[in-house]
Amino acid sequence: MSSDQAQVQSPLPLSVPFFYILLALQDADRHGYAIINEVAERTDGAVRLRTGTLYNAVRRMLGQGLIEEVSERPDPAIDDERRRYYRTTEAGRRVFRAEATRLRQMLSHAGEAAVMASVVGNEPTTE
Amino acid sequence: MTETRLAIVLVRKVYRLFLYGYAREYRIAFGPAMEQTFVTVCVQTFTHRGAIAALRTALAELLDTARVALQQRFESWARQVGRMGSGGTHGQSPNGRRDPLNGSWRESVGQALADTRHAFRSVAKRPGYSAVVLATIAIGVGATTAIFSVVDTVMMRPLPYRDPDGLFDLWNYIPDKDLLYGAHSLQAARQWREADHIFEQVELYDTEAFIVQGSGDPELISGSKVSVGLMPMLGVAPQIGRGFVPREAERGSERVVIISDGLWKRRFGSDTSVVGQSLRLGTENHTVIGVMPASFRFPSARVQLWVPVTAEPGVGRALYQALARMKTGISLQQAQEEADRIALRLQESHPRDAGWYIRLRSHNDLRVERRNRVALWVLLGAVGFVLLIACANIANLSLSVAMSRQHEMAIRAALGAGRFRIARHMLIENLGLCLVGGGLGVLLANWGLPLILRFAPSDLTFMTGADISIDRRVLAFALLLSTASGVLSGLIPAIRGSRADKSGALCAAARRLTSTREHHRMRGALVVLEVGLSLVLLIGAALMVNSFVRLNRVDLGFRTDDLLTFYVNPETSRYPTASVQDVFYDQVAERIAALPGVEGVTMADGLPPSGGGISFGVTPQAEGHEPPVTRPDFVMPSARVSENYFEVMDIALREGRPFEPADSERDVMIVSETMVQMFWGAESPIGKRFRLGTESPWITVVGVAADVKQFGPVDPFGDMEFYRPLANTNWDGRAIAVRAPDAMALLPAVKQLVWQLDDRLPVTRINLMEDLLAESIAQPRFLLLLVTSFAIIAVTLAGIGMYGVISYSVSQRERELGIRMALGAQRGTVRRLVLKQGMSLAVVGTLLGLLGAYGMTKFLDTLLFDVEPTDPVTFATVAVGLIVAALFACYVPAHRATKVDPMVALRGE
């Protein structure tokens, strides 16, 4: 696996799935469907991750150490053993903050140019 | 509840199938979680947003899963190749030879040649397999190539003019009525020409019928009036003689004509000294000044002569179509904006022309009717499916061959052949076969194309002419197709086959236990694909059959057999008034009626299926009722008919009386039943009055006739029509219908009778009513025939594929089945076991096919008559039919499985 190599490289800018998966895992550990749901809710349905895309991203993010699989599981009564839960690592949190900062800077540059005034007004809350 | 659970089990199965697209490690690591997530997404969507949304989501999810699988496969392949290319530990194979990507160019070529030789040798060693692959690919490539040649000629090949993409039609456009028409006066054309910063050139044209006199029978020929600069603008010069010069556009100048290659051959016997000869058009002699090349078909293939547009008296009212050549570097949008400005200026100077605009449309858009365009794309899609199925079949076959050759590959690998080399070897084998098969396919296409064209609607190539053939473009396409098929069908077996496990595969027993399962899964997936694709085709074909049957069952409202129809067009210069024309027509009718065998002769201004007149923009109203419609674009078809029309055509009169001679002086009409419904409801309309608009006179209804499909089975006006007396009207020609058994045999006598009265009158559009009606549904019939043939080919290929997979699986499981039977399994149990395996593939394929068909048949919407593109009965019937067919395909191998002799099977090890 080329994970060691990948970690050294800067992961920024994040791809859309990476960004939103990290976003969904900011406040809680979630399984695949919960991530899809959380992202859809946070973006009012604008971003809808598909299963194939999600797990492809998850594999890479695991490899880059941005997220990790959670070994402790909820009460088996409400759980399904096929589910896998993920959480962000410290590195993932750092990368996410850096990406959010980078995006905010870009938006403010656009704002300075005034052309994007109306767009910047709708800036999504990233934290 | 049980249905929901069943549905969940099914989608789970389907998804699992898709997961086989991923590498094994990935599948083990993430497969169960992905499957669970997918099912949850589907179930949640179903609960919150309903079945349709769930279906759509499931489809999107499946597509995404497939896309990511492909992407991962590609990335891993690229990594491998990269690693090989960069040398490293994998660069050197055990026998000391370097792997091809790392070796010198010369060495690579040498190896490739050796591989090719080897490939040919191993192909020749398996003649049965090779023949099946050749036949399959020949059918796939042949069908696709034939259809492509039609699509290419009709829709894609540039028109035979200089820079045809720079040509744009200037259409008059009325936004409130959404009506496009070409009607420019000479004066307006001058304004357009002034916009020379946008248009390089603007020219006018119009089509007109000419009566050609002289030696031979008088003929009615389609001609075109063109402005002097038009032919130079198109960049086409006459093959003999010269083009028009400006002086010939002046009023009173000598009359000149340029003729088509066809007219020159037919009328002048290809006489090269034709220039200067005279051609009588109507009442005037025209001097022939040139002959256009055969490829020149402007504005359509029907047009056979051209005369110059001349400045007519009463300037400004003669109206023409306008064709412009756009300046290079000007965008359509810029030109459109400028055209809008000019239109506005023109309107200001001519206030009564207010309300119209100009739309610029590429001249290319005119080349094929929308319905035909859709039909051609549908056909191309259908053959594409056939080709895909053919590829899947070949991939399937080569997979089984790869299985049986695993031993050989393992030996090669053990002797030092790299994985890449083994893969290349197998790819070359497939590619070679497909290229040869493609060649056979081209021969097949060449043979089949005339057959296809025989059924093509005659208006398919009205602009480009009828030279659809296998030419260089089509050959290049076929080559591309064959190569792609070879790569597509060879890639999976090549990758699989090259994964030969050196130690394991050398041991025969281990072979059966290790990779058989995976191979089998791949082959199962291919069969599922084939079944799914052929179901889509079958459903499309079934919908068309359904639609065609309904089309044929339409009651046209009159008797269509034994009816000969033709038109005569007396020139207004020689028959100036209605009464002169009436006398002439009465004589024609009388003489024809006296011919032996003739049961009746009648006349109208137009006959089905092309109909009579149409009144545009009317607000029709029955006296004492409000107008039922006030739409500005409302149109009403009507026909002028002679007194015995209803009797001869055998149209039932429901109420009232037919027309009588005295009606020519009265404002009377006969209306259709549908029209009565619309304007009078349940009342009887007899004796009541009707008018087409507040400005129009009142007309009294004297009769009600049964509904007639004036415009063919697909009557766009919904059976609403009325009839007026024909006598005392001054129309441009009349349609004459002769009812007689063996009517066509009367034709020479009929023509002679007309020419006895006037030998300068052309008798045109001679047809049997039944032929006319057949032509009016030629397009649906064409589509039906082709799509059905493709569907049958598809199902046959899929059936062969399924049979192959199941019988192969039975042969692989011989030992297992033998043990089962030795342990006491009944024959029925074994048969069910095998059938179940085949049927699960068929069912999954059918379900996927249903999904696909649901998404795709909407493209057929405009082509279907009286059938919904998602007609549930058709979907269900075809799906069940396909499953039954699959059952048959599985039954033979299943039956063979029961014949396994346990002792023989066990001894085989």
PDB file of C-alpha atoms in Angstrom, chain A residues 2 31-34 36-37 48-60 62 69 80-84 86, chain B residues 12 15 22 26 28-30 32-38 40-41 44 49 57 60-61 64-65 67-68 71-72 75:
ATOM      1  CA  SER A   2       1.246   3.458  -0.781  1.00  0.00           C
ATOM      2  CA  HIS A  31     -21.394   4.359   9.496  1.00  0.00           C
ATOM      3  CA  GLY A  32     -21.699   4.607   5.719  1.00  0.00           C
ATOM      4  CA  TYR A  33     -25.390   5.318   5.392  1.00  0.00           C
ATOM      5  CA  ALA A  34     -25.260   7.775   8.297  1.00  0.00           C
ATOM      6  CA  ILE A  36     -24.579   9.875   3.306  1.00  0.00           C
ATOM      7  CA  ASN A  37     -27.560  11.050   5.326  1.00  0.00           C
ATOM      8  CA  ARG A  48     -25.687  13.278  -2.347  1.00  0.00           C
ATOM      9  CA  LEU A  49     -22.816  10.822  -1.964  1.00  0.00           C
ATOM     10  CA  ARG A  50     -23.325   7.501  -3.724  1.00  0.00           C
ATOM     11  CA  THR A  51     -22.254   4.255  -2.123  1.00  0.00           C
ATOM     12  CA  GLY A  52     -19.505   3.468  -4.622  1.00  0.00           C
ATOM     13  CA  THR A  53     -18.009   6.945  -4.367  1.00  0.00           C
ATOM     14  CA  LEU A  54     -18.295   6.955  -0.593  1.00  0.00           C
ATOM     15  CA  TYR A  55     -16.383   3.729  -0.027  1.00  0.00           C
ATOM     16  CA  ASN A  56     -13.809   4.536  -2.653  1.00  0.00           C
ATOM     17  CA  ALA A  57     -13.125   7.752  -0.726  1.00  0.00           C
ATOM     18  CA  VAL A  58     -13.235   5.909   2.586  1.00  0.00           C
ATOM     19  CA  ARG A  59     -10.581   3.469   1.385  1.00  0.00           C
ATOM     20  CA  ARG A  60      -8.271   6.294   0.353  1.00  0.00           C
ATOM     21  CA  LEU A  62      -8.151   5.249   5.623  1.00  0.00           C
ATOM     22  CA  GLU A  69     -12.413   2.567  11.685  1.00  0.00           C
ATOM     23  CA  ASP A  80     -26.072  -4.410  12.156  1.00  0.00           C
ATOM     24  CA  GLU A  81     -22.823  -6.352  12.126  1.00  0.00           C
ATOM     25  CA  ARG A  82     -22.242  -5.541   8.463  1.00  0.00           C
ATOM     26  CA  ARG A  83     -21.981  -1.860   9.275  1.00  0.00           C
ATOM     27  CA  ARG A  84     -18.615  -0.264   9.751  1.00  0.00           C
ATOM     28  CA  TYR A  86     -15.642   5.597  11.060  1.00  0.00           C
TER      29      TYR A  86
ATOM     30  CA  ARG B  12     -29.176  -7.057  -2.745  1.00  0.00           C
ATOM     31  CA  TYR B  15     -25.781  -5.117  -6.045  1.00  0.00           C
ATOM     32  CA  TYR B  22     -14.108  -4.671  -7.737  1.00  0.00           C
ATOM     33  CA  TYR B  26     -11.491  -4.435  -1.833  1.00  0.00           C
ATOM     34  CA  ILE B  28     -13.763  -8.440   1.060  1.00  0.00           C
ATOM     35  CA  ALA B  29     -12.891  -5.270   2.956  1.00  0.00           C
ATOM     36  CA  PHE B  30     -15.837  -3.101   1.940  1.00  0.00           C
ATOM     37  CA  PRO B  32     -20.684  -6.147   2.994  1.00  0.00           C
ATOM     38  CA  ALA B  33     -20.706  -2.563   4.282  1.00  0.00           C
ATOM     39  CA  MET B  34     -21.358  -1.194   0.778  1.00  0.00           C
ATOM     40  CA  GLU B  35     -24.150  -3.645   0.208  1.00  0.00           C
ATOM     41  CA  GLN B  36     -25.740  -2.738   3.530  1.00  0.00           C
ATOM     42  CA  THR B  37     -25.423   0.985   2.788  1.00  0.00           C
ATOM     43  CA  PHE B  38     -26.893   0.535  -0.675  1.00  0.00           C
ATOM     44  CA  THR B  40     -30.491   1.156   3.377  1.00  0.00           C
ATOM     45  CA  VAL B  41     -30.346   4.018   0.860  1.00  0.00           C
ATOM     46  CA  GLN B  44     -35.095   4.797   2.957  1.00  0.00           C
ATOM     47  CA  ARG B  49     -40.199   9.297  -1.588  1.00  0.00           C
ATOM     48  CA  THR B  57     -31.837   6.138  -6.782  1.00  0.00           C
ATOM     49  CA  ALA B  60     -27.879   5.982  -9.883  1.00  0.00           C
ATOM     50  CA  GLU B  61     -26.243   3.969  -7.097  1.00  0.00           C
ATOM     51  CA  ASP B  64     -21.867   4.950  -9.474  1.00  0.00           C
ATOM     52  CA  THR B  65     -20.717   1.596  -8.137  1.00  0.00           C
ATOM     53  CA  ARG B  67     -18.088   3.660 -12.436  1.00  0.00           C
ATOM     54  CA  VAL B  68     -15.904   3.503  -9.336  1.00  0.00           C
ATOM     55  CA  GLN B  71     -11.952   3.603 -12.224  1.00  0.00           C
ATOM     56  CA  GLN B  72     -10.222   1.414  -9.626  1.00  0.00           C
ATOM     57  CA  GLU B  75      -5.890   2.810 -11.833  1.00  0.00           C
TER      58      GLU B  75
END
